[in-house]
Amino acid sequence: MNKRRHQWLMPLPGMELLHIEEANQDEITIGLETSNTPGACPRCTSTRVTGYGRLNIKIRDVNLGARVVFLNIKRRRFRCQQCLSTFNESIRHISEHHRATERFIEHIGNLALQMSFTAISRQYRLDEKTIRNIFNEAQHHRKSKSLVIPPELVLLWTPHLLKHARSIWVNTAELSLYEMQSDIKPPTLQATLDRLIASGHTKRIIVPPDPAIIKTLQKAAVIPLRLDSRTCQRLVNTICLPFLESKEIADYQQQFNKFTEAISIEEFQGLYHTVMQPPKPIKSKMKHVMSSLALFADAQYPLFEKISDECDIQLYTLANAINNQFARRSYEVMHSVMILDQHLHKFKRIQSSPSNQTSDVFPCPENQLDYYKMDYGTQINLLNARLSALNLPVSLL
């Protein structure tokens, strides 16, 4: 390999090529030397600095084909004539947390969405722990750049994904994921709830019939809660299914379904006491549902809210895809894919006027329609498509 070809393939600004060593067929070491103008002292900001020797550092760079590439960089040290402190020369495009170039770290972070950590470890001769750390850092960086608009109506969905219950906050109007968390513990729920309260934008939260979750969210006593009618109906139907030969239990199931869909407060109150007294054969199994209902005031109406059929189907498809097609992938990968897709923005057309400007940066003339980029989170249908595209057989990874 000649010098000119390497500089074209993978140049680093401020570096001069010294040599290229090919120790064997699998590894290349490239010698580089910094050539930047000396900067100011980081301690006193004085520009009166002089050379104070060099320090050799060896870091990883992106592979050239199947060959592992190491960069052996001669890094200069300086001494400040003002405060007499010494410091190393700062080098651009080198990772602050890993002995590697930034492009190598970015490459590994993106590759972890498509390959298992074990496969990457074999191919790039890296420790799996290092790969996981790189992946998590990339995930947090993406998340910090994604500012999602809190929804007015949010559904707290708690499916079992990859063997554990997760808390997923869904924007039901835009059919998008606002937040995805690894568990349903109170501190985890409280963190997202605090953000929703601080925004002042969320009007209602649809919750599952889980007493622990309801108690956690009711402590804030700011955003009204509604029970998810579909989840309640499915749970009760499952409980009643083995006893449908009993007319008493069949009638109770019918009354409960009417209760969740009551269209007036009179109908709701008329069915309330019947529903709160389930038949003896299913009474113990209904304890979870009864405890959830008891946490709300008797006269609260409406108590239930029903999500759309489209939202229900897309969430079912998402859970099925993750649990069946990605059974051997980690939850962190799923979460990172969701965060990555939070950049799938939607545009909303807004009427602007001088008295109600939607943007101070891009004001519109009176009675003019303009488009503003509104980030509502990860679009569920696009996330389903992305997960299908990433569904590579584990044997090939």
Coordinates of C-alpha atoms in Angstrom, one line a residue:
M1 CA 0.0 0.0 0.0
N2 CA 1.5 3.4 -0.9
K3 CA 1.3 6.6 1.0
R4 CA -0.9 8.5 -1.5
R5 CA -3.6 5.8 -1.5
H6 CA -3.9 5.7 2.2
Q7 CA -4.2 9.5 2.5
W8 CA -7.1 9.3 0.0
L9 CA -8.8 6.4 1.8
M10 CA -8.8 7.7 5.4
P11 CA -7.2 11.1 6.0
L12 CA -7.2 12.8 9.4
P13 CA -7.0 16.6 9.4
G14 CA -3.8 18.0 11.0
M15 CA -1.8 14.7 10.5
E16 CA 1.2 13.9 8.4
L17 CA 1.9 10.3 7.3
L18 CA 5.2 8.9 8.5
H19 CA 5.1 5.3 7.6
I20 CA 2.9 2.2 7.0
E21 CA 3.8 -1.1 8.5
E22 CA 2.1 -4.4 7.5
A23 CA 3.1 -6.7 10.3
N24 CA 0.9 -9.5 8.9
Q25 CA -2.1 -10.1 6.6
D26 CA -4.5 -9.2 9.3
E27 CA -3.1 -6.0 10.8
I28 CA -1.8 -2.6 9.6
T29 CA 0.0 0.0 11.7
I30 CA 0.1 3.6 10.3
G31 CA 2.5 6.1 11.8
L32 CA 1.2 9.7 11.9
E33 CA 2.6 13.0 13.3
T34 CA 0.6 16.0 14.3
S35 CA 1.2 19.2 12.4
N36 CA -1.3 21.6 14.0
T37 CA -0.3 25.1 15.2
P38 CA 0.2 25.1 19.0
G39 CA -2.9 26.2 20.8
A40 CA -3.4 28.3 24.0
C41 CA -2.7 27.0 27.4
P42 CA -5.8 25.3 28.8
R43 CA -5.0 26.6 32.3
C44 CA -4.3 30.3 31.8
T45 CA -5.2 30.7 28.1
S46 CA -1.7 32.1 27.3
T47 CA -0.4 31.6 23.8
R48 CA 3.3 31.7 25.0
V49 CA 3.9 27.9 24.8
T50 CA 6.9 25.9 23.7
G51 CA 7.5 22.3 22.8
Y52 CA 8.1 19.9 25.6
G53 CA 8.7 16.6 23.9
R54 CA 6.3 14.1 22.2
L55 CA 4.0 11.3 23.5
N56 CA 3.2 8.3 21.3
I57 CA -0.3 7.0 21.4
K58 CA -1.8 3.9 19.7
I59 CA -5.4 4.0 18.7
R60 CA -7.9 2.0 16.6
D61 CA -9.3 3.2 13.3
V62 CA -11.8 1.7 10.9
N63 CA -10.7 -1.5 9.2
L64 CA -9.4 -1.6 5.7
G65 CA -11.3 -4.6 4.3
A66 CA -10.6 -7.4 6.7
R67 CA -7.5 -5.8 8.1
V68 CA -7.4 -4.2 11.6
V69 CA -5.9 -0.7 11.5
F70 CA -3.9 0.9 14.3
L71 CA -2.8 4.5 14.2
N72 CA 0.5 5.2 16.0
I73 CA 0.4 9.0 16.5
K74 CA 3.3 11.2 17.7
R75 CA 1.4 13.7 19.9
R76 CA 3.2 16.8 21.0
R77 CA 3.5 18.1 24.6
F78 CA 3.8 21.8 25.4
R79 CA 4.9 23.9 28.3
C80 CA 3.3 27.3 29.1
Q81 CA 5.8 30.1 29.7
Q82 CA 3.2 32.0 31.7
C83 CA 2.1 29.4 34.4
L84 CA 4.8 26.7 33.7
S85 CA 2.1 24.0 33.4
T86 CA 2.5 21.2 30.8
F87 CA -0.2 19.8 28.6
N88 CA -0.8 17.4 25.7
E89 CA -1.8 18.6 22.3
S90 CA -5.5 18.3 21.6
I91 CA -6.2 16.1 18.5
R92 CA -9.4 16.5 16.6
H93 CA -11.5 13.5 15.5
I94 CA -10.1 11.3 18.3
S95 CA -12.6 9.9 20.8
E96 CA -12.5 11.4 24.4
H97 CA -13.6 8.1 26.0
H98 CA -11.9 5.4 23.9
R99 CA -8.5 4.9 22.4
A100 CA -10.0 5.1 18.9
T101 CA -11.0 7.6 16.2
E102 CA -14.5 9.1 16.3
R103 CA -15.3 7.5 13.0
F104 CA -14.4 4.1 14.3
I105 CA -16.7 4.6 17.4
E106 CA -19.5 5.8 15.2
H107 CA -19.1 2.8 12.9
I108 CA -19.2 0.3 15.8
G109 CA -22.3 2.1 17.3
N110 CA -24.2 1.8 14.0
L111 CA -23.0 -1.8 13.3
A112 CA -24.4 -2.8 16.7
L113 CA -27.9 -2.2 15.3
Q114 CA -27.3 -4.9 12.7
M115 CA -25.0 -7.5 14.2
S116 CA -24.7 -9.2 17.6
F117 CA -22.0 -7.9 20.0
T118 CA -20.4 -11.3 19.8
A119 CA -20.1 -11.2 16.0
I120 CA -18.6 -7.6 16.1
S121 CA -16.2 -8.8 18.8
R122 CA -14.9 -11.6 16.6
Q123 CA -14.7 -9.4 13.5
Y124 CA -13.0 -6.4 15.0
R125 CA -11.1 -8.0 17.9
L126 CA -12.8 -6.0 20.6
D127 CA -14.0 -6.9 24.0
E128 CA -17.8 -7.3 24.2
K129 CA -17.9 -4.9 27.1
T130 CA -16.2 -2.2 25.0
I131 CA -18.8 -2.7 22.3
R132 CA -21.7 -2.4 24.7
N133 CA -20.2 0.8 26.2
I134 CA -19.8 2.3 22.7
F135 CA -23.4 1.3 21.8
N136 CA -24.8 2.8 25.0
E137 CA -22.9 6.1 24.5
A138 CA -24.3 6.3 20.9
Q139 CA -27.8 5.7 22.2
H140 CA -27.6 8.4 24.9
H141 CA -26.2 10.8 22.3
R142 CA -29.1 10.2 20.0
K143 CA -31.6 10.6 22.8
S144 CA -30.1 13.9 24.0
K145 CA -30.6 15.3 20.4
S146 CA -34.2 14.2 20.2
L147 CA -36.7 16.6 21.7
V148 CA -40.1 15.1 21.4
I149 CA -43.3 17.1 21.8
P150 CA -45.4 15.8 24.8
P151 CA -48.8 14.5 23.6
E152 CA -52.1 15.8 24.8
L153 CA -53.5 12.3 25.2
V154 CA -50.9 9.6 26.1
L155 CA -51.3 5.9 26.5
L156 CA -49.1 4.1 29.1
W157 CA -48.6 0.7 27.4
T158 CA -46.9 -2.0 29.5
P159 CA -46.3 -5.1 27.3
H160 CA -43.8 -7.9 28.1
L161 CA -41.0 -7.4 25.6
L162 CA -38.1 -9.7 25.6
K163 CA -39.2 -11.4 28.8
H164 CA -39.7 -8.2 30.9
A165 CA -42.5 -5.7 31.3
R166 CA -41.6 -2.3 29.7
S167 CA -43.2 1.1 30.1
I168 CA -44.0 2.6 26.7
W169 CA -45.7 6.0 26.4
V170 CA -47.7 6.3 23.2
N171 CA -49.0 9.4 21.5
T172 CA -52.4 8.0 20.4
A173 CA -53.2 11.0 18.2
E174 CA -50.0 10.7 16.1
L175 CA -49.6 6.9 16.5
S176 CA -46.0 7.4 17.7
L177 CA -43.9 6.4 20.7
Y178 CA -43.1 9.3 23.1
E179 CA -40.9 7.3 25.4
M180 CA -39.7 3.7 25.9
Q181 CA -38.3 2.5 29.2
S182 CA -36.8 -0.7 30.4
D183 CA -39.2 -1.4 33.4
I184 CA -42.3 -0.3 35.1
K185 CA -40.8 0.6 38.5
P186 CA -42.1 3.8 40.2
P187 CA -38.9 5.8 39.8
T188 CA -38.9 5.0 36.0
L189 CA -42.6 6.0 35.6
Q190 CA -42.1 9.1 37.8
A191 CA -39.3 10.4 35.6
T192 CA -41.5 10.5 32.5
L193 CA -44.5 11.8 34.4
D194 CA -42.4 14.7 35.7
R195 CA -41.6 15.7 32.1
L196 CA -45.2 15.5 31.1
I197 CA -46.3 17.6 34.0
A198 CA -43.5 20.2 33.4
S199 CA -44.6 20.6 29.8
G200 CA -48.2 21.5 30.7
H201 CA -49.3 20.0 27.4
T202 CA -50.6 16.6 28.5
K203 CA -54.3 16.6 29.3
R204 CA -55.0 12.9 30.1
I205 CA -53.1 9.6 30.6
I206 CA -54.6 6.2 29.7
V207 CA -53.3 3.6 32.1
P208 CA -53.6 -0.2 32.4
P209 CA -55.5 -1.9 35.2
D210 CA -52.4 -2.1 37.5
P211 CA -52.9 -0.8 41.0
A212 CA -49.2 -0.2 41.6
I213 CA -48.9 1.9 38.4
I214 CA -52.1 3.8 39.1
K215 CA -50.9 4.6 42.7
T216 CA -47.6 5.9 41.4
L217 CA -49.2 8.2 38.8
Q218 CA -51.9 9.4 41.2
K219 CA -49.3 10.8 43.6
A220 CA -48.8 13.7 41.3
A221 CA -52.6 14.4 41.2
V222 CA -52.1 16.8 38.3
I223 CA -52.9 14.9 35.1
P224 CA -56.2 13.1 35.1
L225 CA -56.0 9.3 34.6
R226 CA -58.3 7.0 32.5
L227 CA -58.3 3.3 32.4
D228 CA -57.6 1.6 29.1
S229 CA -60.9 0.0 28.2
R230 CA -59.5 -2.5 25.6
T231 CA -57.0 -3.8 28.2
C232 CA -59.6 -4.1 30.9
Q233 CA -62.0 -6.0 28.5
R234 CA -59.3 -8.4 27.3
L235 CA -58.2 -9.1 30.9
V236 CA -61.8 -9.8 32.1
N237 CA -62.6 -11.8 29.0
T238 CA -59.6 -14.0 29.6
I239 CA -60.6 -14.6 33.2
C240 CA -64.2 -15.4 32.3
L241 CA -63.3 -17.7 29.3
P242 CA -63.1 -21.0 31.2
F243 CA -66.4 -20.3 33.0
L244 CA -68.6 -19.2 30.1
E245 CA -70.8 -22.2 30.5
S246 CA -72.1 -20.5 33.7
K247 CA -74.9 -18.0 32.8
E248 CA -73.9 -15.9 35.9
I249 CA -70.4 -15.4 34.7
A250 CA -71.4 -14.9 31.0
D251 CA -73.9 -12.2 32.2
Y252 CA -71.2 -10.6 34.3
Q253 CA -68.8 -10.5 31.4
Q254 CA -71.4 -8.8 29.3
Q255 CA -72.2 -6.3 32.0
F256 CA -68.5 -5.4 32.5
N257 CA -68.1 -4.7 28.7
K258 CA -71.1 -2.4 28.8
F259 CA -69.6 -0.7 31.9
T260 CA -66.4 0.1 30.1
E261 CA -68.3 1.6 27.1
A262 CA -71.0 3.4 29.1
I263 CA -72.2 6.4 27.1
S264 CA -73.8 8.3 30.0
I265 CA -73.2 8.8 33.7
E266 CA -76.5 7.3 34.6
E267 CA -75.6 4.0 32.8
F268 CA -72.2 4.1 34.3
Q269 CA -73.5 4.5 37.9
G270 CA -76.1 1.8 37.3
L271 CA -73.6 -0.8 36.3
Y272 CA -70.9 0.2 38.9
H273 CA -72.1 -1.8 41.9
T274 CA -72.8 -4.8 39.7
V275 CA -69.3 -4.8 38.3
M276 CA -67.7 -4.4 41.7
Q277 CA -69.3 -7.6 42.9
P278 CA -67.9 -10.4 40.5
P279 CA -69.3 -13.9 40.8
K280 CA -67.6 -16.2 43.4
P281 CA -65.7 -18.5 40.9
I282 CA -63.8 -15.6 39.4
K283 CA -63.7 -13.2 42.4
S284 CA -60.1 -14.0 43.4
K285 CA -58.9 -13.6 39.8
M286 CA -60.7 -10.3 39.4
K287 CA -58.9 -8.9 42.5
H288 CA -56.4 -7.0 40.3
V289 CA -59.1 -5.3 38.3
M290 CA -61.2 -4.5 41.3
S291 CA -58.3 -3.0 43.1
S292 CA -57.6 -0.7 40.1
L293 CA -61.3 0.4 39.9
A294 CA -61.3 1.1 43.7
L295 CA -58.5 3.6 43.3
F296 CA -60.8 5.9 41.4
A297 CA -63.7 7.9 42.8
D298 CA -67.1 6.1 42.6
A299 CA -68.6 9.0 40.6
Q300 CA -65.7 9.6 38.2
Y301 CA -67.1 9.6 34.7
P302 CA -65.7 9.0 32.2
L303 CA -63.5 6.4 33.8
F304 CA -62.4 4.6 30.7
E305 CA -60.9 5.7 27.4
K306 CA -60.7 3.6 24.2
I307 CA -57.7 3.8 21.8
S308 CA -58.3 3.6 18.1
D309 CA -58.3 0.3 16.2
E310 CA -55.4 1.3 14.1
C311 CA -53.3 2.2 17.2
D312 CA -54.2 -1.2 18.8
I313 CA -53.2 -3.1 15.7
Q314 CA -49.9 -1.3 15.3
L315 CA -49.0 -1.9 19.0
Y316 CA -49.8 -5.6 18.7
T317 CA -47.7 -5.8 15.6
L318 CA -44.8 -4.1 17.3
A319 CA -44.9 -6.4 20.4
N320 CA -45.2 -9.5 18.2
A321 CA -42.3 -8.4 16.0
I322 CA -40.0 -7.8 18.9
N323 CA -40.9 -10.9 20.9
N324 CA -41.0 -13.4 18.0
Q325 CA -38.5 -12.1 15.5
F326 CA -35.9 -10.6 17.9
A327 CA -36.0 -13.2 20.7
R328 CA -32.2 -13.2 20.9
R329 CA -31.6 -9.5 20.6
S330 CA -31.2 -7.2 23.6
Y331 CA -33.7 -4.7 24.7
E332 CA -31.0 -2.0 24.4
V333 CA -31.0 -2.6 20.6
M334 CA -34.8 -2.2 20.4
H335 CA -34.6 1.0 22.4
S336 CA -31.8 2.4 20.3
V337 CA -33.8 1.7 17.1
M338 CA -36.7 3.6 18.6
I339 CA -34.6 6.6 19.5
L340 CA -32.9 6.5 16.1
D341 CA -36.4 6.8 14.5
Q342 CA -37.4 9.8 16.6
H343 CA -35.8 11.8 13.8
L344 CA -38.8 10.8 11.6
H345 CA -40.5 14.1 11.9
K346 CA -44.0 15.2 10.9
F347 CA -45.0 18.5 9.5
K348 CA -48.0 20.4 10.8
R349 CA -49.7 23.3 9.0
I350 CA -50.4 26.1 11.5
Q351 CA -52.2 29.4 10.9
S352 CA -50.2 32.3 12.3
S353 CA -51.1 35.8 13.2
P354 CA -49.2 38.6 15.0
S355 CA -51.1 38.0 18.2
N356 CA -50.4 34.3 18.2
Q357 CA -47.0 33.7 16.7
T358 CA -46.0 30.0 16.7
S359 CA -42.4 30.8 16.1
D360 CA -40.3 33.8 17.1
V361 CA -37.5 32.8 14.7
F362 CA -39.7 32.4 11.6
P363 CA -42.7 34.7 12.0
C364 CA -45.5 34.6 9.5
P365 CA -47.7 37.4 8.1
E366 CA -51.2 37.7 9.4
N367 CA -53.7 35.0 8.3
Q368 CA -50.9 33.1 6.4
L369 CA -50.4 29.3 6.6
D370 CA -46.9 28.0 7.2
Y371 CA -45.3 24.6 7.9
Y372 CA -43.4 23.9 11.1
K373 CA -41.5 20.8 11.8
M374 CA -43.1 19.0 14.8
D375 CA -41.4 16.0 16.3
Y376 CA -44.0 13.7 17.8
G377 CA -41.7 10.8 18.4
T378 CA -41.1 7.4 16.7
Q379 CA -43.9 6.6 14.2
I380 CA -45.0 3.1 15.1
N381 CA -45.7 1.9 11.5
L382 CA -42.3 3.1 10.4
L383 CA -40.7 1.5 13.4
N384 CA -42.4 -1.8 12.5
A385 CA -41.0 -1.6 9.0
R386 CA -37.5 -0.8 10.3
L387 CA -37.5 -3.7 12.7
S388 CA -38.6 -6.0 9.8
A389 CA -35.7 -4.7 7.7
L390 CA -33.3 -5.4 10.6
N391 CA -34.6 -8.9 11.1
L392 CA -31.4 -10.8 10.1
P393 CA -31.2 -14.5 11.0
V394 CA -29.0 -14.9 14.2
S395 CA -27.0 -17.6 12.4
L396 CA -25.8 -15.0 9.9
L397 CA -24.6 -12.5 12.5

